[in-house]
Structures are given as C-alpha cells and as structure tokens.
Amino acid sequence: MTLDSFLNPNTCIRHRANVNDATKAQIINTLEAQGLVNPADAAAITGGVKAGVFPPVIHDGSACPTLPMTFRATPGSNFGGHHSYPGGLAVHESFNDQSSINFADTYRGEYGIAGAHNLPIVTGISRHGDVDINQDVVLAAPIWHDWGKMMVFQWNADGTEFTELNFGGSGTNDNFGAPGDSRTGGHHIISIAETMARGLPPLFVITQASAHSAPTLGNEFKVVNWLRAAAILAQIDPVAKGYLVMDNGQLRLPPLAQLGSGTDLARAGQGNVLVEYQIHNLSDADFVNSIPAVTTVQVLLAQVAPQFGYDASDVSRFNNFFRNVVLSNLSPERLMMIYDKQGIEEFVEEIRKLKRLHLI
C-alpha cells in the first residue's frame, strides 16, 4: 500500500473518493466548529479554506480521484522552503527515511540489552536482541507523512507553488481548551487522513502523526488535534478505529502495545511514549539545514544568473529554466557545501556542468 501510494500515478485518493461540494462544505463546517481550522489563515489562498483543505485533484468528486502531480515532479516544501524544487520531495523523503533507519539502529544499539557491551562476544548475546522497534513503521512513516505534498505544493505557471494552508487548530486555545497552537502544514493532516481512509493501524498512523511534534513533554494535544482533523477529512470515527480514546470526556492518544498494562498511564499523561513516535519526529528534522541552504543558494543563483543568460527579475523564465533546473540537478544542500568550503568560483563551476550538458 505504501509503495502504491507514491509509485502509482493512478492510485486512488481514498479520503477524497465521492467527496462532492456539499460534502466538502460539511467537512469544513465541522473543522471550524471544532476549532481545527481558522478561516483567517486562508486569507491569502485563492479559493480560501476550501482550496486549502481540498487542493485540486484529477477526477475530483469521483470514486477514484487521482494525484495532480507525480512523486518525481513534486517539491519538498513551499517555494523557498526546504527541497523546494522538482524532485525535492523524493530527496527529502530519502534523507528522512535514512535518518529514521539510523535513529532506530541507534536506539537498538544504545539501549538493546543492559550491560551487553560488557558481555563476552562468545555468549552470542546481541545488543539488538530485546528492543522491539517496528521496522515497517520506521520505514513507512517518513514516506506517508509527506504524501499530501503531491497535492498542496502544485506548480504555478511561473515556477512558484501553491500556497499551503496551515490547520489542525485555531491557534489560540488548542491545548485541550487551554492556550496552545496546534496549527501545522496541511500536507500533514491530509496525509494522515489518507492512511486513515486506507485503514492503516493505530501504531502506524499515530507514529505518522508525530512527525511535526512528538506527543511528549506537553505536546500530546497537537498530535490529538491532527488526528481529529484527519478523521474528519477521512469521514471516520477515530475512537471506533482505535486512533484515539475517550478519557473522562477528553479525546487522548490510546495506550498502545503494553502501555496500558498495570497502571493507567494515559491519565498520567504517559500513554504516548512509544519509541516509534520519537524516532519519526527526530527523522523529520533535516529542515534545520535545508531551509537556510535554499535561502542562501537562491540569493547566490540570482547573483550569478547573468553569467548563464538569465535575469532573476524575469521570474517565470528564471524559475522554470534556471533556478528549478539547477536545484533539481545539484540540490541546494550540495551547492551550499561547495560554496561555504570552496567559494563562489567553485559554486559557479558546479553550475557550468549543467551548462555543458545543455540543461540550462
């Protein structure tokens, strides 16, 4: 199912199946009534909340709506953000998936068996033997988390992108009625809605929902609100499906695996400490480097563009035939590392490789 979701361009968008305008209006009304979208946040989006929650798709309203972009054409973030070039989503997910695998291996290696590093090798005891981390979840969560970007970051004619709507909260009293802000990128909510609609299990869906914040250290409300919003989009009951539980009238994360054994951890605020949640959250942190890399390299590209026959003020031509092509082939991270260690001349020489290949 995961492979189909991004390798099959004709995969059906399950949470959008048979969703007509009347259903869209009903879903938006429910989101607003439950404080899970703030209409003011859609002021800059053509089409408002409706376009933000329901980006254009092919065969919209049919039994099998399909994605408007292929995986390989999709950027990884908003224009000027991390991996914001054609193919950037694949690079972003590849990096995050490798990070997720590495974090899981580190957890196994560091915490596998108490004192195992002092045991003789001849005992045959592995340091990885008694830590049960679900590798399928570790592998698939980074892929599914950004799946919705194939809808929310569609390309404009001038080489820029659609504006993404942040929702999943009102921005004021989102912390179970107390002050808090759980708004996040719409791709996050939309992707969770899709895995819910496809019936993926609670361990996976909650891990996926932990990408933008682990549900620990007072942040459980964020993950709960994202699951609530996604369930409304998917038109399912999150409690009946096991994604949330009702605790004294309050929706909370369910104590999965053995977290509910022996004591009521959920009410103690600790029904959310599965290590898969933390691993996925940690793996989604490449933006710390990638955003400044894009920001800096865009400035440099505008400066050197005349050497290659382009003018940054000619926005459409610059973006479509220079900026996006350079970043797709070389990546801003690579160019930034070349620039900061070797200087502007080597930066330009790297771009000349594309010129010699007649790509720019």
mmCIF file with all atom_site columns, C-alpha atoms in Angstrom, residues 44-242:
data_model
loop_
_atom_site.group_PDB
_atom_site.id
_atom_site.type_symbol
_atom_site.label_atom_id
_atom_site.label_alt_id
_atom_site.label_comp_id
_atom_site.label_asym_id
_atom_site.label_entity_id
_atom_site.label_seq_id
_atom_site.pdbx_PDB_ins_code
_atom_site.Cartn_x
_atom_site.Cartn_y
_atom_site.Cartn_z
_atom_site.occupancy
_atom_site.B_iso_or_equiv
_atom_site.pdbx_formal_charge
_atom_site.auth_seq_id
_atom_site.auth_comp_id
_atom_site.auth_asym_id
_atom_site.auth_atom_id
_atom_site.pdbx_PDB_model_num
ATOM 1   C CA . ALA A 1 44  ? -4.004  34.631  1.169   1.00 0.00 ? 44  ALA A CA 1
ATOM 2   C CA . ILE A 1 45  ? -5.153  31.424  -0.556  1.00 0.00 ? 45  ILE A CA 1
ATOM 3   C CA . THR A 1 46  ? -7.150  31.628  -3.759  1.00 0.00 ? 46  THR A CA 1
ATOM 4   C CA . GLY A 1 47  ? -10.282 29.657  -3.027  1.00 0.00 ? 47  GLY A CA 1
ATOM 5   C CA . GLY A 1 48  ? -9.950  30.114  0.741   1.00 0.00 ? 48  GLY A CA 1
ATOM 6   C CA . VAL A 1 49  ? -10.356 27.306  3.247   1.00 0.00 ? 49  VAL A CA 1
ATOM 7   C CA . LYS A 1 50  ? -11.956 25.052  0.664   1.00 0.00 ? 50  LYS A CA 1
ATOM 8   C CA . ALA A 1 51  ? -8.902  25.151  -1.623  1.00 0.00 ? 51  ALA A CA 1
ATOM 9   C CA . GLY A 1 52  ? -6.559  24.694  1.334   1.00 0.00 ? 52  GLY A CA 1
ATOM 10  C CA . VAL A 1 53  ? -8.316  21.651  2.740   1.00 0.00 ? 53  VAL A CA 1
ATOM 11  C CA . PHE A 1 54  ? -9.256  20.229  -0.653  1.00 0.00 ? 54  PHE A CA 1
ATOM 12  C CA . PRO A 1 55  ? -6.481  21.072  -3.160  1.00 0.00 ? 55  PRO A CA 1
ATOM 13  C CA . PRO A 1 56  ? -7.366  20.413  -6.814  1.00 0.00 ? 56  PRO A CA 1
ATOM 14  C CA . VAL A 1 57  ? -7.063  16.785  -7.878  1.00 0.00 ? 57  VAL A CA 1
ATOM 15  C CA . ILE A 1 58  ? -7.798  14.863  -11.076 1.00 0.00 ? 58  ILE A CA 1
ATOM 16  C CA . HIS A 1 59  ? -11.323 13.408  -11.322 1.00 0.00 ? 59  HIS A CA 1
ATOM 17  C CA . ASP A 1 60  ? -12.375 15.356  -8.241  1.00 0.00 ? 60  ASP A CA 1
ATOM 18  C CA . GLY A 1 61  ? -15.586 14.026  -6.708  1.00 0.00 ? 61  GLY A CA 1
ATOM 19  C CA . SER A 1 62  ? -15.363 10.693  -8.476  1.00 0.00 ? 62  SER A CA 1
ATOM 20  C CA . ALA A 1 63  ? -14.973 7.254   -6.920  1.00 0.00 ? 63  ALA A CA 1
ATOM 21  C CA . CYS A 1 64  ? -11.263 7.381   -7.775  1.00 0.00 ? 64  CYS A CA 1
ATOM 22  C CA . PRO A 1 65  ? -9.756  10.868  -7.746  1.00 0.00 ? 65  PRO A CA 1
ATOM 23  C CA . THR A 1 66  ? -6.034  10.821  -8.566  1.00 0.00 ? 66  THR A CA 1
ATOM 24  C CA . LEU A 1 67  ? -2.989  12.910  -7.720  1.00 0.00 ? 67  LEU A CA 1
ATOM 25  C CA . PRO A 1 68  ? -2.317  16.090  -9.719  1.00 0.00 ? 68  PRO A CA 1
ATOM 26  C CA . MET A 1 69  ? 1.468   15.527  -9.742  1.00 0.00 ? 69  MET A CA 1
ATOM 27  C CA . THR A 1 70  ? 3.807   12.575  -9.872  1.00 0.00 ? 70  THR A CA 1
ATOM 28  C CA . PHE A 1 71  ? 6.119   11.872  -6.959  1.00 0.00 ? 71  PHE A CA 1
ATOM 29  C CA . ARG A 1 72  ? 9.187   12.706  -9.051  1.00 0.00 ? 72  ARG A CA 1
ATOM 30  C CA . ALA A 1 73  ? 7.844   16.152  -10.010 1.00 0.00 ? 73  ALA A CA 1
ATOM 31  C CA . THR A 1 74  ? 6.829   17.239  -6.507  1.00 0.00 ? 74  THR A CA 1
ATOM 32  C CA . PRO A 1 75  ? 8.793   19.760  -4.399  1.00 0.00 ? 75  PRO A CA 1
ATOM 33  C CA . GLY A 1 76  ? 9.528   19.040  -0.764  1.00 0.00 ? 76  GLY A CA 1
ATOM 34  C CA . SER A 1 77  ? 8.135   22.257  0.716   1.00 0.00 ? 77  SER A CA 1
ATOM 35  C CA . ASN A 1 78  ? 6.707   25.697  -0.025  1.00 0.00 ? 78  ASN A CA 1
ATOM 36  C CA . PHE A 1 79  ? 8.584   27.789  -2.565  1.00 0.00 ? 79  PHE A CA 1
ATOM 37  C CA . GLY A 1 80  ? 11.820  28.950  -0.955  1.00 0.00 ? 80  GLY A CA 1
ATOM 38  C CA . GLY A 1 81  ? 11.487  26.326  1.771   1.00 0.00 ? 81  GLY A CA 1
ATOM 39  C CA . HIS A 1 82  ? 13.411  23.076  2.113   1.00 0.00 ? 82  HIS A CA 1
ATOM 40  C CA . HIS A 1 83  ? 13.765  20.921  -1.036  1.00 0.00 ? 83  HIS A CA 1
ATOM 41  C CA . SER A 1 84  ? 11.535  23.349  -2.959  1.00 0.00 ? 84  SER A CA 1
ATOM 42  C CA . TYR A 1 85  ? 12.318  22.210  -6.477  1.00 0.00 ? 85  TYR A CA 1
ATOM 43  C CA . PRO A 1 86  ? 11.006  19.486  -8.820  1.00 0.00 ? 86  PRO A CA 1
ATOM 44  C CA . GLY A 1 87  ? 12.036  16.153  -7.322  1.00 0.00 ? 87  GLY A CA 1
ATOM 45  C CA . GLY A 1 88  ? 12.650  17.721  -3.922  1.00 0.00 ? 88  GLY A CA 1
ATOM 46  C CA . LEU A 1 89  ? 10.058  15.529  -2.236  1.00 0.00 ? 89  LEU A CA 1
ATOM 47  C CA . ALA A 1 90  ? 11.939  12.368  -3.235  1.00 0.00 ? 90  ALA A CA 1
ATOM 48  C CA . VAL A 1 91  ? 15.192  13.802  -1.866  1.00 0.00 ? 91  VAL A CA 1
ATOM 49  C CA . HIS A 1 92  ? 13.521  14.923  1.363   1.00 0.00 ? 92  HIS A CA 1
ATOM 50  C CA . GLU A 1 93  ? 11.846  11.567  1.967   1.00 0.00 ? 93  GLU A CA 1
ATOM 51  C CA . SER A 1 94  ? 15.006  9.651   1.089   1.00 0.00 ? 94  SER A CA 1
ATOM 52  C CA . PHE A 1 95  ? 17.005  11.658  3.611   1.00 0.00 ? 95  PHE A CA 1
ATOM 53  C CA . ASN A 1 96  ? 14.339  11.339  6.299   1.00 0.00 ? 96  ASN A CA 1
ATOM 54  C CA . ASP A 1 97  ? 13.865  7.623   5.702   1.00 0.00 ? 97  ASP A CA 1
ATOM 55  C CA . GLN A 1 98  ? 17.590  7.017   6.088   1.00 0.00 ? 98  GLN A CA 1
ATOM 56  C CA . SER A 1 99  ? 17.555  9.163   9.229   1.00 0.00 ? 99  SER A CA 1
ATOM 57  C CA . SER A 1 100 ? 14.659  7.111   10.610  1.00 0.00 ? 100 SER A CA 1
ATOM 58  C CA . ILE A 1 101 ? 16.516  3.852   9.961   1.00 0.00 ? 101 ILE A CA 1
ATOM 59  C CA . ASN A 1 102 ? 19.667  5.231   11.575  1.00 0.00 ? 102 ASN A CA 1
ATOM 60  C CA . PHE A 1 103 ? 17.815  6.531   14.643  1.00 0.00 ? 103 PHE A CA 1
ATOM 61  C CA . ALA A 1 104 ? 16.160  3.146   15.112  1.00 0.00 ? 104 ALA A CA 1
ATOM 62  C CA . ASP A 1 105 ? 19.544  1.414   14.882  1.00 0.00 ? 105 ASP A CA 1
ATOM 63  C CA . THR A 1 106 ? 20.978  3.867   17.409  1.00 0.00 ? 106 THR A CA 1
ATOM 64  C CA . TYR A 1 107 ? 18.146  3.214   19.860  1.00 0.00 ? 107 TYR A CA 1
ATOM 65  C CA . ARG A 1 108 ? 18.661  -0.524  19.458  1.00 0.00 ? 108 ARG A CA 1
ATOM 66  C CA . GLY A 1 109 ? 22.412  -0.211  19.817  1.00 0.00 ? 109 GLY A CA 1
ATOM 67  C CA . GLU A 1 110 ? 22.416  2.056   22.846  1.00 0.00 ? 110 GLU A CA 1
ATOM 68  C CA . TYR A 1 111 ? 19.523  0.518   24.762  1.00 0.00 ? 111 TYR A CA 1
ATOM 69  C CA . GLY A 1 112 ? 19.363  -3.022  23.394  1.00 0.00 ? 112 GLY A CA 1
ATOM 70  C CA . ILE A 1 113 ? 20.455  -5.096  26.391  1.00 0.00 ? 113 ILE A CA 1
ATOM 71  C CA . ALA A 1 114 ? 21.530  -3.614  29.702  1.00 0.00 ? 114 ALA A CA 1
ATOM 72  C CA . GLY A 1 115 ? 25.259  -4.151  30.129  1.00 0.00 ? 115 GLY A CA 1
ATOM 73  C CA . ALA A 1 116 ? 25.557  -6.048  26.850  1.00 0.00 ? 116 ALA A CA 1
ATOM 74  C CA . HIS A 1 117 ? 28.644  -4.059  25.899  1.00 0.00 ? 117 HIS A CA 1
ATOM 75  C CA . ASN A 1 118 ? 30.431  -5.708  28.844  1.00 0.00 ? 118 ASN A CA 1
ATOM 76  C CA . LEU A 1 119 ? 29.421  -9.257  27.926  1.00 0.00 ? 119 LEU A CA 1
ATOM 77  C CA . PRO A 1 120 ? 31.912  -11.557 26.176  1.00 0.00 ? 120 PRO A CA 1
ATOM 78  C CA . ILE A 1 121 ? 31.246  -11.998 22.453  1.00 0.00 ? 121 ILE A CA 1
ATOM 79  C CA . VAL A 1 122 ? 31.242  -15.777 22.934  1.00 0.00 ? 122 VAL A CA 1
ATOM 80  C CA . THR A 1 123 ? 27.941  -15.564 24.804  1.00 0.00 ? 123 THR A CA 1
ATOM 81  C CA . GLY A 1 124 ? 26.280  -14.915 21.477  1.00 0.00 ? 124 GLY A CA 1
ATOM 82  C CA . ILE A 1 125 ? 24.041  -12.267 23.020  1.00 0.00 ? 125 ILE A CA 1
ATOM 83  C CA . SER A 1 126 ? 23.253  -9.417  20.618  1.00 0.00 ? 126 SER A CA 1
ATOM 84  C CA . ARG A 1 127 ? 22.885  -5.844  21.842  1.00 0.00 ? 127 ARG A CA 1
ATOM 85  C CA . HIS A 1 128 ? 19.924  -5.565  19.473  1.00 0.00 ? 128 HIS A CA 1
ATOM 86  C CA . GLY A 1 129 ? 18.048  -8.606  20.729  1.00 0.00 ? 129 GLY A CA 1
ATOM 87  C CA . ASP A 1 130 ? 15.495  -7.313  23.218  1.00 0.00 ? 130 ASP A CA 1
ATOM 88  C CA . VAL A 1 131 ? 14.435  -3.918  21.885  1.00 0.00 ? 131 VAL A CA 1
ATOM 89  C CA . ASP A 1 132 ? 11.315  -4.298  19.741  1.00 0.00 ? 132 ASP A CA 1
ATOM 90  C CA . ILE A 1 133 ? 11.112  -1.372  17.307  1.00 0.00 ? 133 ILE A CA 1
ATOM 91  C CA . ASN A 1 134 ? 8.700   -1.889  14.431  1.00 0.00 ? 134 ASN A CA 1
ATOM 92  C CA . GLN A 1 135 ? 10.868  -1.601  11.325  1.00 0.00 ? 135 GLN A CA 1
ATOM 93  C CA . ASP A 1 136 ? 7.881   -1.424  8.956   1.00 0.00 ? 136 ASP A CA 1
ATOM 94  C CA . VAL A 1 137 ? 6.636   1.639   10.825  1.00 0.00 ? 137 VAL A CA 1
ATOM 95  C CA . VAL A 1 138 ? 10.119  3.174   10.889  1.00 0.00 ? 138 VAL A CA 1
ATOM 96  C CA . LEU A 1 139 ? 10.425  2.732   7.119   1.00 0.00 ? 139 LEU A CA 1
ATOM 97  C CA . ALA A 1 140 ? 6.935   3.777   6.026   1.00 0.00 ? 140 ALA A CA 1
ATOM 98  C CA . ALA A 1 141 ? 6.150   6.713   8.320   1.00 0.00 ? 141 ALA A CA 1
ATOM 99  C CA . PRO A 1 142 ? 8.528   9.219   6.628   1.00 0.00 ? 142 PRO A CA 1
ATOM 100 C CA . ILE A 1 143 ? 7.131   8.253   3.214   1.00 0.00 ? 143 ILE A CA 1
ATOM 101 C CA . TRP A 1 144 ? 3.476   8.632   4.153   1.00 0.00 ? 144 TRP A CA 1
ATOM 102 C CA . HIS A 1 145 ? 3.980   11.757  6.245   1.00 0.00 ? 145 HIS A CA 1
ATOM 103 C CA . ASP A 1 146 ? 4.716   13.963  3.219   1.00 0.00 ? 146 ASP A CA 1
ATOM 104 C CA . TRP A 1 147 ? 2.442   12.157  0.752   1.00 0.00 ? 147 TRP A CA 1
ATOM 105 C CA . GLY A 1 148 ? -0.031  15.074  0.732   1.00 0.00 ? 148 GLY A CA 1
ATOM 106 C CA . LYS A 1 149 ? 2.618   17.371  -0.729  1.00 0.00 ? 149 LYS A CA 1
ATOM 107 C CA . MET A 1 150 ? 1.722   15.968  -4.146  1.00 0.00 ? 150 MET A CA 1
ATOM 108 C CA . MET A 1 151 ? -1.487  17.992  -3.716  1.00 0.00 ? 151 MET A CA 1
ATOM 109 C CA . VAL A 1 152 ? -0.634  21.054  -1.624  1.00 0.00 ? 152 VAL A CA 1
ATOM 110 C CA . PHE A 1 153 ? 2.539   22.135  -3.486  1.00 0.00 ? 153 PHE A CA 1
ATOM 111 C CA . GLN A 1 154 ? 1.361   22.067  -7.082  1.00 0.00 ? 154 GLN A CA 1
ATOM 112 C CA . TRP A 1 155 ? 3.399   24.158  -9.517  1.00 0.00 ? 155 TRP A CA 1
ATOM 113 C CA . ASN A 1 156 ? 2.227   27.531  -10.822 1.00 0.00 ? 156 ASN A CA 1
ATOM 114 C CA . ALA A 1 157 ? 2.975   28.596  -14.380 1.00 0.00 ? 157 ALA A CA 1
ATOM 115 C CA . ASP A 1 158 ? 5.720   30.966  -13.223 1.00 0.00 ? 158 ASP A CA 1
ATOM 116 C CA . GLY A 1 159 ? 7.650   28.179  -11.483 1.00 0.00 ? 159 GLY A CA 1
ATOM 117 C CA . THR A 1 160 ? 6.397   29.019  -7.992  1.00 0.00 ? 160 THR A CA 1
ATOM 118 C CA . GLU A 1 161 ? 3.993   26.878  -5.935  1.00 0.00 ? 161 GLU A CA 1
ATOM 119 C CA . PHE A 1 162 ? 0.508   26.822  -4.469  1.00 0.00 ? 162 PHE A CA 1
ATOM 120 C CA . THR A 1 163 ? 0.177   28.346  -1.007  1.00 0.00 ? 163 THR A CA 1
ATOM 121 C CA . GLU A 1 164 ? -0.327  25.698  1.687   1.00 0.00 ? 164 GLU A CA 1
ATOM 122 C CA . LEU A 1 165 ? -2.986  26.154  4.374   1.00 0.00 ? 165 LEU A CA 1
ATOM 123 C CA . ASN A 1 166 ? -1.973  25.538  7.975   1.00 0.00 ? 166 ASN A CA 1
ATOM 124 C CA . PHE A 1 167 ? -4.739  23.948  10.014  1.00 0.00 ? 167 PHE A CA 1
ATOM 125 C CA . GLY A 1 168 ? -5.332  21.345  12.732  1.00 0.00 ? 168 GLY A CA 1
ATOM 126 C CA . GLY A 1 169 ? -6.098  24.005  15.322  1.00 0.00 ? 169 GLY A CA 1
ATOM 127 C CA . SER A 1 170 ? -7.364  27.551  15.786  1.00 0.00 ? 170 SER A CA 1
ATOM 128 C CA . GLY A 1 171 ? -4.085  28.922  17.103  1.00 0.00 ? 171 GLY A CA 1
ATOM 129 C CA . THR A 1 172 ? -5.480  30.103  20.430  1.00 0.00 ? 172 THR A CA 1
ATOM 130 C CA . ASN A 1 173 ? -6.836  27.524  22.900  1.00 0.00 ? 173 ASN A CA 1
ATOM 131 C CA . ASP A 1 174 ? -5.803  24.301  21.181  1.00 0.00 ? 174 ASP A CA 1
ATOM 132 C CA . ASN A 1 175 ? -4.269  22.645  24.276  1.00 0.00 ? 175 ASN A CA 1
ATOM 133 C CA . PHE A 1 176 ? -7.371  20.760  25.429  1.00 0.00 ? 176 PHE A CA 1
ATOM 134 C CA . GLY A 1 177 ? -9.077  24.139  25.871  1.00 0.00 ? 177 GLY A CA 1
ATOM 135 C CA . ALA A 1 178 ? -6.036  25.872  27.366  1.00 0.00 ? 178 ALA A CA 1
ATOM 136 C CA . PRO A 1 179 ? -3.764  28.276  25.463  1.00 0.00 ? 179 PRO A CA 1
ATOM 137 C CA . GLY A 1 180 ? -1.867  26.492  22.707  1.00 0.00 ? 180 GLY A CA 1
ATOM 138 C CA . ASP A 1 181 ? -1.337  26.410  18.957  1.00 0.00 ? 181 ASP A CA 1
ATOM 139 C CA . SER A 1 182 ? -1.576  23.130  17.049  1.00 0.00 ? 182 SER A CA 1
ATOM 140 C CA . ARG A 1 183 ? -1.806  24.548  13.523  1.00 0.00 ? 183 ARG A CA 1
ATOM 141 C CA . THR A 1 184 ? 0.513   22.822  11.082  1.00 0.00 ? 184 THR A CA 1
ATOM 142 C CA . GLY A 1 185 ? 1.076   22.344  7.370   1.00 0.00 ? 185 GLY A CA 1
ATOM 143 C CA . GLY A 1 186 ? -1.985  20.996  5.591   1.00 0.00 ? 186 GLY A CA 1
ATOM 144 C CA . HIS A 1 187 ? 0.043   18.226  3.947   1.00 0.00 ? 187 HIS A CA 1
ATOM 145 C CA . HIS A 1 188 ? 0.460   16.667  7.392   1.00 0.00 ? 188 HIS A CA 1
ATOM 146 C CA . ILE A 1 189 ? -3.297  16.480  8.080   1.00 0.00 ? 189 ILE A CA 1
ATOM 147 C CA . ILE A 1 190 ? -4.152  15.394  4.527   1.00 0.00 ? 190 ILE A CA 1
ATOM 148 C CA . SER A 1 191 ? -1.600  12.570  4.624   1.00 0.00 ? 191 SER A CA 1
ATOM 149 C CA . ILE A 1 192 ? -2.954  11.273  7.926   1.00 0.00 ? 192 ILE A CA 1
ATOM 150 C CA . ALA A 1 193 ? -6.485  11.379  6.504   1.00 0.00 ? 193 ALA A CA 1
ATOM 151 C CA . GLU A 1 194 ? -5.345  9.175   3.640   1.00 0.00 ? 194 GLU A CA 1
ATOM 152 C CA . THR A 1 195 ? -3.769  6.500   5.829   1.00 0.00 ? 195 THR A CA 1
ATOM 153 C CA . MET A 1 196 ? -6.879  6.514   7.997   1.00 0.00 ? 196 MET A CA 1
ATOM 154 C CA . ALA A 1 197 ? -9.081  6.122   4.923   1.00 0.00 ? 197 ALA A CA 1
ATOM 155 C CA . ARG A 1 198 ? -6.916  3.192   3.827   1.00 0.00 ? 198 ARG A CA 1
ATOM 156 C CA . GLY A 1 199 ? -7.296  1.552   7.228   1.00 0.00 ? 199 GLY A CA 1
ATOM 157 C CA . LEU A 1 200 ? -3.668  1.530   8.357   1.00 0.00 ? 200 LEU A CA 1
ATOM 158 C CA . PRO A 1 201 ? -3.263  0.503   12.023  1.00 0.00 ? 201 PRO A CA 1
ATOM 159 C CA . PRO A 1 202 ? -3.116  2.894   15.010  1.00 0.00 ? 202 PRO A CA 1
ATOM 160 C CA . LEU A 1 203 ? 0.600   2.324   15.743  1.00 0.00 ? 203 LEU A CA 1
ATOM 161 C CA . PHE A 1 204 ? 1.468   3.422   12.248  1.00 0.00 ? 204 PHE A CA 1
ATOM 162 C CA . VAL A 1 205 ? -0.988  6.326   11.948  1.00 0.00 ? 205 VAL A CA 1
ATOM 163 C CA . ILE A 1 206 ? -0.061  7.831   15.330  1.00 0.00 ? 206 ILE A CA 1
ATOM 164 C CA . THR A 1 207 ? 3.639   7.469   14.500  1.00 0.00 ? 207 THR A CA 1
ATOM 165 C CA . GLN A 1 208 ? 2.984   9.232   11.208  1.00 0.00 ? 208 GLN A CA 1
ATOM 166 C CA . ALA A 1 209 ? 1.101   11.970  13.068  1.00 0.00 ? 209 ALA A CA 1
ATOM 167 C CA . SER A 1 210 ? 4.112   12.532  15.347  1.00 0.00 ? 210 SER A CA 1
ATOM 168 C CA . ALA A 1 211 ? 6.303   13.925  12.542  1.00 0.00 ? 211 ALA A CA 1
ATOM 169 C CA . HIS A 1 212 ? 5.714   17.591  13.366  1.00 0.00 ? 212 HIS A CA 1
ATOM 170 C CA . SER A 1 213 ? 5.774   17.083  17.132  1.00 0.00 ? 213 SER A CA 1
ATOM 171 C CA . ALA A 1 214 ? 6.354   14.109  19.383  1.00 0.00 ? 214 ALA A CA 1
ATOM 172 C CA . PRO A 1 215 ? 3.338   13.712  21.690  1.00 0.00 ? 215 PRO A CA 1
ATOM 173 C CA . THR A 1 216 ? 5.516   14.013  24.802  1.00 0.00 ? 216 THR A CA 1
ATOM 174 C CA . LEU A 1 217 ? 6.622   16.892  27.041  1.00 0.00 ? 217 LEU A CA 1
ATOM 175 C CA . GLY A 1 218 ? 3.198   18.552  26.978  1.00 0.00 ? 218 GLY A CA 1
ATOM 176 C CA . ASN A 1 219 ? 2.612   18.235  23.246  1.00 0.00 ? 219 ASN A CA 1
ATOM 177 C CA . GLU A 1 220 ? 0.086   15.394  23.193  1.00 0.00 ? 220 GLU A CA 1
ATOM 178 C CA . PHE A 1 221 ? -2.659  17.899  22.335  1.00 0.00 ? 221 PHE A CA 1
ATOM 179 C CA . LYS A 1 222 ? -1.028  18.660  18.983  1.00 0.00 ? 222 LYS A CA 1
ATOM 180 C CA . VAL A 1 223 ? -0.996  15.049  17.808  1.00 0.00 ? 223 VAL A CA 1
ATOM 181 C CA . VAL A 1 224 ? -4.530  14.525  19.124  1.00 0.00 ? 224 VAL A CA 1
ATOM 182 C CA . ASN A 1 225 ? -5.803  17.553  17.195  1.00 0.00 ? 225 ASN A CA 1
ATOM 183 C CA . TRP A 1 226 ? -4.080  16.433  13.993  1.00 0.00 ? 226 TRP A CA 1
ATOM 184 C CA . LEU A 1 227 ? -5.678  13.020  14.321  1.00 0.00 ? 227 LEU A CA 1
ATOM 185 C CA . ARG A 1 228 ? -9.061  14.632  14.994  1.00 0.00 ? 228 ARG A CA 1
ATOM 186 C CA . ALA A 1 229 ? -8.807  16.849  11.916  1.00 0.00 ? 229 ALA A CA 1
ATOM 187 C CA . ALA A 1 230 ? -7.640  13.970  9.731   1.00 0.00 ? 230 ALA A CA 1
ATOM 188 C CA . ALA A 1 231 ? -10.511 11.767  10.913  1.00 0.00 ? 231 ALA A CA 1
ATOM 189 C CA . ILE A 1 232 ? -12.987 14.465  9.900   1.00 0.00 ? 232 ILE A CA 1
ATOM 190 C CA . LEU A 1 233 ? -11.422 14.584  6.423   1.00 0.00 ? 233 LEU A CA 1
ATOM 191 C CA . ALA A 1 234 ? -11.473 10.792  6.180   1.00 0.00 ? 234 ALA A CA 1
ATOM 192 C CA . GLN A 1 235 ? -15.069 10.726  7.483   1.00 0.00 ? 235 GLN A CA 1
ATOM 193 C CA . ILE A 1 236 ? -14.296 8.060   10.077  1.00 0.00 ? 236 ILE A CA 1
ATOM 194 C CA . ASP A 1 237 ? -14.763 7.724   13.829  1.00 0.00 ? 237 ASP A CA 1
ATOM 195 C CA . PRO A 1 238 ? -11.213 7.906   15.298  1.00 0.00 ? 238 PRO A CA 1
ATOM 196 C CA . VAL A 1 239 ? -12.290 6.258   18.557  1.00 0.00 ? 239 VAL A CA 1
ATOM 197 C CA . ALA A 1 240 ? -14.026 3.341   16.840  1.00 0.00 ? 240 ALA A CA 1
ATOM 198 C CA . LYS A 1 241 ? -10.928 2.811   14.674  1.00 0.00 ? 241 LYS A CA 1
ATOM 199 C CA . GLY A 1 242 ? -8.569  2.917   17.663  1.00 0.00 ? 242 GLY A CA 1
#
